Coordinates of C-alpha atoms and ligand atoms in Angstrom, one line a residue:
M11 CA 62.3 86.1 -22.9
A12 CA 61.6 83.5 -20.2
K13 CA 58.9 84.6 -17.7
A14 CA 60.3 85.1 -14.2
R15 CA 58.8 82.6 -11.8
T16 CA 56.9 84.0 -8.9
G17 CA 57.6 83.0 -5.3
A18 CA 54.7 80.5 -5.2
E19 CA 56.1 78.6 -8.2
L20 CA 59.6 78.4 -6.8
P21 CA 60.7 75.2 -4.9
V22 CA 61.8 74.9 -1.3
A23 CA 65.5 74.2 -1.3
I24 CA 66.9 71.9 1.3
V25 CA 70.7 71.8 1.9
G26 CA 71.7 68.4 3.1
G27 CA 70.3 65.1 1.9
G28 CA 70.8 63.0 5.0
F29 CA 68.0 61.8 7.2
S30 CA 66.5 65.2 8.1
G31 CA 66.7 66.7 4.6
T32 CA 65.4 63.6 2.9
L33 CA 62.5 63.2 5.2
L34 CA 61.6 66.8 4.9
A35 CA 61.7 66.5 1.1
I36 CA 59.4 63.4 1.2
N37 CA 57.0 65.2 3.5
L38 CA 56.9 68.3 1.3
L39 CA 56.2 66.3 -1.7
R40 CA 53.2 64.7 0.1
H41 CA 52.0 68.3 0.4
D42 CA 52.6 69.0 -3.2
V43 CA 55.4 71.4 -2.5
K44 CA 58.2 71.6 -5.1
V45 CA 61.5 70.6 -3.7
V46 CA 65.2 70.8 -4.6
L47 CA 67.4 68.6 -2.4
V48 CA 71.1 69.6 -2.5
E49 CA 73.7 67.0 -1.3
R50 CA 77.4 67.3 -1.7
D51 CA 78.1 63.6 -1.2
E52 CA 76.0 61.5 -3.6
T53 CA 77.1 58.2 -1.9
Q54 CA 75.4 59.4 1.3
L55 CA 72.2 60.6 -0.3
A56 CA 69.2 59.8 1.9
K57 CA 71.5 58.0 4.4
G58 CA 73.7 60.7 5.8
L59 CA 76.5 60.1 8.3
A60 CA 74.5 57.9 10.6
F61 CA 72.9 55.5 8.1
G62 CA 75.6 55.7 5.4
T63 CA 77.8 53.3 7.3
R64 CA 78.8 50.2 5.3
R65 CA 79.8 48.3 8.4
P66 CA 77.2 45.7 9.5
E67 CA 78.4 45.7 13.1
H68 CA 77.0 49.3 13.4
L69 CA 73.6 48.7 14.9
L70 CA 70.7 51.2 15.4
N71 CA 70.6 52.3 19.0
V72 CA 66.8 52.5 18.8
R73 CA 64.5 49.5 18.5
A74 CA 63.0 48.8 15.1
A75 CA 59.5 49.6 16.5
N76 CA 60.5 53.2 17.0
M77 CA 62.3 53.8 13.7
S78 CA 59.4 54.5 11.3
A79 CA 60.2 57.5 9.1
F80 CA 56.6 58.8 9.6
P81 CA 55.0 60.0 12.9
D82 CA 51.6 59.3 11.3
D83 CA 52.5 55.7 10.4
L84 CA 54.5 54.2 13.2
G85 CA 54.5 50.7 11.8
H86 CA 56.1 51.8 8.5
F87 CA 59.7 50.6 9.1
L88 CA 58.5 47.3 10.7
R89 CA 56.4 46.5 7.6
W90 CA 59.4 47.5 5.3
M91 CA 61.6 45.1 7.3
G92 CA 58.8 42.4 7.1
F93 CA 58.7 42.3 10.9
S94 CA 55.5 41.2 12.5
T95 CA 56.3 39.8 16.0
D96 CA 57.0 41.6 19.2
D97 CA 60.4 40.0 19.2
Q98 CA 61.3 41.4 15.8
A99 CA 59.9 44.8 16.7
N100 CA 62.3 44.9 19.6
R101 CA 65.4 44.2 17.5
F102 CA 68.3 46.7 16.9
V103 CA 68.9 46.2 13.2
P104 CA 72.1 47.3 11.3
R105 CA 72.1 51.0 10.5
L106 CA 73.0 50.2 6.8
A107 CA 69.6 48.4 6.5
Y108 CA 68.0 51.6 7.7
G109 CA 70.0 53.5 5.1
H110 CA 68.5 51.3 2.4
Y111 CA 65.0 52.0 3.8
L112 CA 65.6 55.8 3.5
R113 CA 67.1 55.5 0.0
E114 CA 64.1 53.5 -1.1
L115 CA 61.7 56.1 0.4
L116 CA 63.5 58.9 -1.4
V117 CA 63.5 57.1 -4.8
D118 CA 59.8 56.4 -4.4
A119 CA 59.1 60.0 -3.6
L120 CA 61.1 61.2 -6.6
S121 CA 59.3 58.9 -9.0
G122 CA 56.1 61.1 -9.1
P123 CA 55.2 63.5 -11.9
P124 CA 58.2 65.4 -13.4
G125 CA 59.1 68.9 -12.3
R126 CA 58.1 68.4 -8.6
A127 CA 61.4 67.3 -7.2
E128 CA 65.1 67.5 -8.1
V129 CA 68.2 66.2 -6.4
R130 CA 71.2 68.5 -7.1
A131 CA 74.7 67.1 -6.5
G132 CA 77.0 69.8 -5.1
E133 CA 78.0 71.9 -2.1
A134 CA 75.9 74.9 -1.3
I135 CA 78.3 77.7 -0.3
A136 CA 76.3 80.9 -0.1
A137 CA 72.8 82.4 -0.3
E138 CA 71.5 85.7 -1.7
F139 CA 68.3 87.1 -0.3
R140 CA 65.7 89.2 -2.0
P141 CA 62.2 90.0 -0.7
D142 CA 60.5 87.6 -3.0
A143 CA 63.0 84.8 -3.4
T144 CA 66.4 83.4 -2.3
T145 CA 69.2 82.3 -4.6
L146 CA 71.3 79.4 -3.3
L147 CA 74.8 79.3 -4.8
L148 CA 76.7 76.1 -5.3
A149 CA 80.5 75.5 -5.5
G150 CA 81.5 75.3 -9.1
G151 CA 79.0 77.9 -10.3
G152 CA 75.4 76.5 -10.2
S153 CA 72.5 78.3 -8.4
I154 CA 69.0 77.5 -7.3
E155 CA 66.1 80.0 -7.0
C156 CA 63.9 79.1 -4.1
R157 CA 61.0 80.4 -2.0
A158 CA 62.4 79.0 1.2
L159 CA 65.7 77.6 2.2
V160 CA 66.1 74.9 4.8
L161 CA 69.4 73.9 6.4
A162 CA 69.7 70.2 7.1
L163 CA 73.4 70.1 7.5
G164 CA 73.6 67.4 10.2
N165 CA 76.5 67.1 12.6
F166 CA 79.9 68.7 12.1
P167 CA 83.2 66.9 12.6
P168 CA 84.6 67.0 16.2
P169 CA 86.6 70.0 17.2
P170 CA 90.4 69.5 16.9
L171 CA 92.2 68.8 20.2
P172 CA 95.0 71.2 20.8
A173 CA 96.9 68.6 22.8
L174 CA 97.4 66.6 19.7
T175 CA 98.8 69.2 17.3
E176 CA 102.2 67.6 17.3
L177 CA 101.0 64.3 16.0
P178 CA 101.2 63.5 12.3
P179 CA 98.1 62.2 10.4
T180 CA 99.6 58.7 10.4
L181 CA 99.2 58.5 14.2
H182 CA 96.2 60.7 14.7
F183 CA 92.8 60.7 13.1
A184 CA 90.9 63.9 13.8
D185 CA 87.6 62.2 13.1
V186 CA 86.6 58.6 13.4
W187 CA 84.7 58.8 10.1
Q188 CA 87.8 59.9 8.2
P189 CA 88.7 57.2 5.6
G190 CA 91.3 54.8 7.1
A191 CA 90.7 55.6 10.7
L192 CA 89.6 52.0 11.5
D193 CA 91.6 50.2 8.8
D194 CA 95.2 49.1 8.1
L195 CA 95.9 48.1 11.7
G196 CA 99.1 46.1 11.0
G197 CA 101.8 47.2 13.5
V198 CA 99.3 48.8 15.8
D199 CA 99.0 47.2 19.2
H200 CA 97.4 50.1 21.2
V201 CA 94.6 52.3 19.9
V202 CA 93.5 55.3 22.1
L203 CA 90.0 56.6 21.5
L204 CA 89.4 60.1 22.9
G205 CA 85.8 60.1 24.1
S206 CA 83.8 57.2 25.3
G207 CA 80.3 57.7 24.0
L208 CA 78.4 56.0 21.1
T209 CA 81.0 57.1 18.6
A210 CA 83.7 55.3 20.5
A211 CA 81.4 52.3 20.8
D212 CA 81.1 52.2 17.0
A213 CA 84.9 52.4 16.8
I214 CA 85.4 49.6 19.3
V215 CA 83.1 47.1 17.6
S216 CA 84.6 48.0 14.2
L217 CA 88.2 47.5 15.5
D218 CA 87.1 44.1 16.9
S219 CA 85.2 43.1 13.7
A220 CA 88.3 44.0 11.6
G221 CA 90.3 41.4 13.5
Y222 CA 92.3 43.9 15.6
R223 CA 93.5 42.0 18.7
G224 CA 95.6 44.7 20.4
R225 CA 94.6 47.0 23.3
I226 CA 92.0 49.8 23.2
T227 CA 91.9 52.6 25.7
T228 CA 89.2 55.2 25.8
L229 CA 90.0 58.4 27.6
S230 CA 87.3 60.9 28.5
R231 CA 86.8 63.4 31.3
R232 CA 84.6 61.1 33.4
G233 CA 85.3 57.7 31.9
L234 CA 81.5 57.1 31.5
K235 CA 80.3 54.7 29.0
P236 CA 76.9 54.5 27.4
R237 CA 74.5 52.2 29.2
S238 CA 72.7 49.3 27.5
H239 CA 69.1 49.0 26.4
A240 CA 67.3 46.2 28.2
E241 CA 66.8 43.0 26.1
D242 CA 63.1 43.3 26.4
G243 CA 61.0 46.2 25.1
P244 CA 60.5 49.0 27.6
V245 CA 57.4 49.0 29.7
V246 CA 56.7 52.7 30.1
A247 CA 53.4 54.1 31.3
S248 CA 52.6 57.5 29.8
M249 CA 52.7 60.1 32.6
P250 CA 51.9 63.8 32.8
E251 CA 54.9 66.2 32.5
P252 CA 56.5 66.6 35.9
E253 CA 55.9 70.1 37.1
T254 CA 59.1 70.5 39.0
S255 CA 62.2 72.2 37.7
G256 CA 66.0 72.2 38.2
S257 CA 67.3 70.1 41.1
W258 CA 63.7 69.2 42.1
L259 CA 63.2 67.6 38.8
V260 CA 66.4 65.6 39.3
R261 CA 65.1 64.4 42.6
V262 CA 61.8 63.4 41.0
V263 CA 63.6 61.4 38.3
R264 CA 65.8 59.7 41.0
E265 CA 62.7 58.7 42.9
R266 CA 61.0 57.4 39.8
A267 CA 64.2 55.4 39.0
A268 CA 64.1 53.8 42.4
A269 CA 60.4 52.9 41.8
V270 CA 60.3 51.8 38.2
G271 CA 64.0 51.4 37.2
W272 CA 66.3 54.0 35.6
R273 CA 65.4 53.1 32.0
A274 CA 61.7 53.6 32.5
A275 CA 62.3 56.8 34.5
I276 CA 64.2 58.3 31.6
D277 CA 61.9 56.9 29.0
E278 CA 58.8 58.4 30.6
L279 CA 60.3 61.8 30.3
R280 CA 60.8 61.4 26.6
P281 CA 57.5 62.9 25.4
H282 CA 58.2 65.9 27.6
T283 CA 61.9 66.5 27.3
Q284 CA 61.7 69.2 24.7
H285 CA 59.1 71.1 26.7
I286 CA 61.1 70.7 29.9
W287 CA 64.2 72.1 28.2
R288 CA 62.2 75.1 26.8
R289 CA 60.6 76.0 30.1
H290 CA 64.0 76.2 31.9
D291 CA 65.8 79.6 31.6
V292 CA 69.2 79.9 30.1
A293 CA 71.0 79.7 33.4
A294 CA 69.2 76.5 34.3
Q295 CA 69.9 75.0 30.9
R296 CA 73.5 75.9 31.4
R297 CA 73.7 74.2 34.8
F298 CA 72.2 71.1 33.2
L299 CA 74.8 71.1 30.4
R300 CA 77.7 71.7 32.8
H301 CA 76.7 69.2 35.5
L302 CA 74.2 66.7 34.2
R303 CA 74.7 66.4 30.5
P304 CA 77.3 63.6 30.6
Y305 CA 75.1 61.5 32.9
W306 CA 72.0 62.3 30.8
D307 CA 73.8 61.2 27.6
V308 CA 74.9 57.8 28.8
H309 CA 71.5 56.9 30.3
R310 CA 69.4 58.4 27.5
H311 CA 71.4 57.4 24.4
R312 CA 71.9 53.7 24.9
L313 CA 73.7 50.9 23.2
A314 CA 72.0 48.0 21.5
P315 CA 72.3 45.0 24.0
Q316 CA 74.5 43.0 21.5
V317 CA 77.0 45.9 21.3
A318 CA 77.0 46.3 25.1
V319 CA 77.8 42.6 25.5
R320 CA 80.7 42.8 23.0
I321 CA 82.1 45.8 24.8
S322 CA 81.9 44.1 28.2
V323 CA 83.5 40.9 26.9
L324 CA 86.4 43.0 25.5
E325 CA 86.7 44.8 28.9
Q326 CA 86.7 41.5 30.8
S327 CA 89.4 40.1 28.5
G328 CA 91.6 43.1 29.5
R329 CA 91.8 44.4 25.9
L330 CA 89.6 47.4 26.5
A331 CA 89.8 49.9 29.3
F332 CA 87.7 53.0 30.0
T333 CA 89.8 55.6 31.7
A334 CA 88.9 59.0 33.2
G335 CA 91.2 62.0 32.9
K336 CA 92.3 65.0 30.9
L337 CA 94.6 64.8 28.0
T338 CA 97.5 67.3 28.4
G339 CA 99.8 66.7 25.5
A340 CA 101.2 64.3 23.0
T341 CA 104.6 63.8 21.3
V342 CA 106.0 61.4 18.7
E343 CA 108.2 58.7 19.9
G344 CA 109.5 56.4 17.2
A345 CA 106.5 54.9 15.5
S346 CA 104.2 55.7 18.4
A347 CA 102.5 58.6 20.0
R348 CA 103.3 59.3 23.7
L349 CA 100.1 60.7 25.3
R350 CA 100.3 62.6 28.6
W351 CA 97.1 62.8 30.7
R352 CA 96.1 63.5 34.2
P353 CA 93.7 60.9 35.8
R354 CA 90.5 62.4 37.1
G355 CA 90.9 63.5 40.7
G356 CA 94.7 63.1 40.6
S357 CA 97.4 65.7 40.1
A358 CA 100.3 63.7 38.7
E359 CA 100.5 63.2 35.0
V360 CA 100.8 59.7 33.6
N361 CA 101.6 58.7 30.0
L362 CA 101.0 55.9 27.6
L363 CA 102.2 54.8 24.1
A364 CA 99.8 54.2 21.3
Q365 CA 100.2 53.7 17.5
R366 CA 96.8 55.2 16.7
V367 CA 94.9 58.0 18.4
I368 CA 91.3 58.7 17.2
N369 CA 89.1 61.6 18.1
C370 CA 85.7 60.3 19.1
I371 CA 84.6 63.3 21.3
G372 CA 81.5 64.0 19.3
P373 CA 80.5 66.8 16.9
E374 CA 81.5 70.4 17.0
G375 CA 78.4 72.4 18.1
D376 CA 79.8 75.9 17.7
V377 CA 78.7 77.0 14.2
T378 CA 81.3 79.8 14.2
C379 CA 84.0 77.1 14.4
A380 CA 82.5 74.6 12.1
G381 CA 84.4 75.8 9.0
H382 CA 81.2 75.4 6.9
P383 CA 81.2 77.8 3.9
L384 CA 77.4 78.2 3.7
L385 CA 77.1 78.8 7.5
D386 CA 80.0 81.2 7.4
N387 CA 78.3 83.1 4.6
L388 CA 75.0 83.3 6.5
L389 CA 76.8 84.4 9.7
E390 CA 78.7 87.1 7.8
Q391 CA 75.5 88.4 6.3
G392 CA 73.9 88.5 9.8
R393 CA 71.3 86.0 8.6
A394 CA 72.3 83.4 11.3
R395 CA 73.8 83.4 14.7
P396 CA 74.8 80.6 17.2
D397 CA 72.3 79.7 19.9
V398 CA 73.2 80.9 23.4
H399 CA 74.8 77.5 24.4
R400 CA 76.6 77.1 21.1
L401 CA 75.0 73.8 20.4
G402 CA 73.9 74.9 16.9
L403 CA 71.9 77.7 15.4
D404 CA 69.6 80.1 17.1
V405 CA 66.2 79.2 15.8
E406 CA 62.5 79.6 16.8
Q407 CA 60.5 76.5 17.7
S408 CA 59.2 76.5 14.1
G409 CA 62.8 76.2 12.9
R410 CA 63.0 79.8 11.5
L411 CA 66.5 81.1 11.9
R412 CA 67.0 84.2 14.0
N413 CA 69.2 86.8 12.4
A414 CA 72.1 88.6 14.2
A415 CA 69.6 91.0 15.8
G416 CA 67.5 88.0 17.1
E417 CA 64.6 88.4 14.7
P418 CA 63.1 85.3 13.2
Q419 CA 63.3 85.3 9.4
E420 CA 60.7 84.1 7.0
G421 CA 61.9 81.6 4.4
L422 CA 65.0 80.5 6.2
F423 CA 64.9 77.4 8.4
A424 CA 67.0 74.7 10.0
V425 CA 66.1 71.1 11.0
G426 CA 67.9 68.3 12.8
P427 CA 70.9 68.5 15.2
L428 CA 71.5 72.1 14.2
T429 CA 68.4 73.1 16.2
K430 CA 69.6 71.4 19.5
G431 CA 69.9 74.7 21.3
E432 CA 66.1 75.3 20.9
A433 CA 64.8 71.7 21.4
W434 CA 67.7 69.9 23.1
E435 CA 66.2 66.5 22.3
I436 CA 66.5 66.6 18.6
V437 CA 69.1 64.2 17.4
A438 CA 67.3 60.8 17.1
V439 CA 64.9 59.7 14.4
P440 CA 61.7 59.8 16.6
D441 CA 62.3 63.5 17.3
I442 CA 63.5 64.6 13.9
R443 CA 60.7 62.8 12.0
R444 CA 58.2 64.9 13.9
Q445 CA 60.1 68.1 13.4
V446 CA 60.3 67.7 9.6
W447 CA 56.7 66.6 9.4
D448 CA 55.6 69.8 11.2
L449 CA 57.8 72.0 9.0
A450 CA 56.4 70.3 5.9
R451 CA 52.9 71.1 7.0
Y452 CA 53.9 74.7 7.7
L453 CA 55.5 75.2 4.4
G454 CA 52.8 73.2 2.6
S455 CA 49.9 75.1 3.8
A456 CA 51.6 78.5 3.7
H457 CA 50.5 81.1 1.2
W458 CA 53.2 83.0 -0.6
V459 CA 52.0 86.6 -1.0
G460 CA 54.2 88.7 -3.1
G461 CA 57.3 89.6 -1.1
E462 CA 55.7 89.4 2.3
G463 CA 56.8 85.9 3.0
L464 CA 55.2 82.7 3.8
Ligands
FAD1317 C1 77.0 57.7 13.9 C2 75.5 58.0 14.3 C3 74.7 57.0 14.6 C4 73.3 57.3 14.9 N1 72.5 56.3 15.1 C5 71.2 56.5 15.4 C6 70.2 55.5 15.6 O1 70.6 54.3 15.6 N2 68.9 55.8 15.8 C7 68.5 57.1 15.8 O2 67.3 57.4 16.0 N3 69.4 58.1 15.6 C8 70.7 57.9 15.4 N4 71.6 58.9 15.2 C9 71.1 60.3 15.3 C10 70.3 60.8 14.1 O3 69.6 59.8 13.4 C11 71.2 61.6 13.2 O4 71.7 62.7 13.9 C12 70.4 62.1 11.9 O5 70.5 61.1 11.0 C13 70.8 63.4 11.5 O6 70.4 63.5 10.1 P1 70.8 64.9 9.3 O7 70.2 64.7 8.0 O8 70.4 66.0 10.1 O9 72.4 64.9 9.3 P2 73.3 64.0 8.3 O10 72.9 62.6 8.2 O11 74.7 64.2 8.8 O12 73.2 64.7 6.9 C14 73.6 65.9 6.6 C15 74.0 65.9 5.1 O13 74.2 67.3 4.7 C16 75.2 67.3 3.7 N5 75.7 68.6 3.7 C17 76.2 69.4 4.7 N6 76.5 70.6 4.2 C18 76.2 70.6 2.9 C19 76.3 71.6 1.9 N7 76.8 72.8 2.2 N8 75.9 71.4 0.7 C20 75.4 70.1 0.4 N9 75.3 69.1 1.3 C21 75.7 69.4 2.5 C22 76.2 66.2 4.2 O14 77.0 65.7 3.2 C23 75.2 65.2 4.8 O15 74.9 64.1 3.9 C24 72.9 58.6 14.9 C25 73.8 59.7 14.6 C26 75.1 59.4 14.3 C27 76.0 60.5 13.9

């Protein structure tokens, strides 16, 4: 009879092989921790949604100099690219190149001694918990015994828009990353993008690159569009964390913007953003989300300058318009959709005809609405709960999930965008690489003692 493996011999199972899961796996292997990485879409392995794009016009929105996978080796990506000059370090390279970088790092990490690491193709749908181990269940019948389970599930598709329920799938794409959303544009002379952030920017440059010459309208509540990075690298002096909170903090940032420019004023906050978020109470965080978030997003998450130039050329040519308002309904009219919307600040409804409507409003944050079988299973068991703002899961700073009663659980973690409620600033590479590096150290140096946990 095969001897049952004790907790210490069991691997850490990571669900999701995008950027966060892959980097966590690589870091765990550096600490000699056995790993099983579970990914449902093999074509996206290591790359995930962000870096699995095959479209060269999709550029990183972070300079090459800040895209190393490792917080303890900040020049790693530059060396991989063969970049040595300041000019090169400041470039915004295609995201698909970054995807190749990640895939190569994973392949290297997996090439060590056998038995340390495994990639399992499949969708994790449920987990069973015992005091000494967890069993992760895969669709189709497989299972994985592990000593700790880490959720690296990434972003969920955008929530459906009730105003669009009458539109058929030929006119309406519920997610810009759905196959076909940006293809087969014959007969289309007006595309409406709902949302005007970085996702809409991806769609705009892809439509343009595909040779689409019709009109594009973005419709969002405020009509804001992401700002551009400066051509030159940022000149940001490190500064102590501002001690002020709430509206005083906003005033300090405004004053700094007047003194050093808005980009530097935002960038100097970067090392402190997570801490600033954590030291505000729920009510203050809520006020930020309600009133400031849209402005924070467009200033903080910027476009590569080349993308910004393309967008402004399209705007100037009259082919692209950013509009502000609220979508109120949509009906089919011949081969088109007639969208009704109310311009911001106005009371009268206006309408427009489009042959394609694409949802670019950004990911669903409410885990209870994500329709994700594994999450649903954990929620049902009381092993997980949404964070108070419904940005993701309720986790401790270490990434440990809080159960339905609010107690942190040993051996069950989340990383990446799912932990936004706890950290706020945890969507871009520089933040996630640090988070998974820390978690790998935690899991790597932990001692598994019987059933008592890590
Ligand atoms: C379009 C886009 C562009 C971005 N560009 C940049 C950029 O230029 N610079 C930057 O710093 N940041 C960028 N980001 C932000 C950041 O890098 C990403 O949010 C980050 O890559 C998140 O990685 P992830 O692994 O958490 O999620 P993902 O990359 O989405 O990976 C999650 C993976 O989990 C898998 N999965 C989910 N559920 C299951 C399951 N039950 N079983 C098995 N597998 C499962 C999915 O198939 C997926 O591959 C971008 C984000 C997006 C969405």
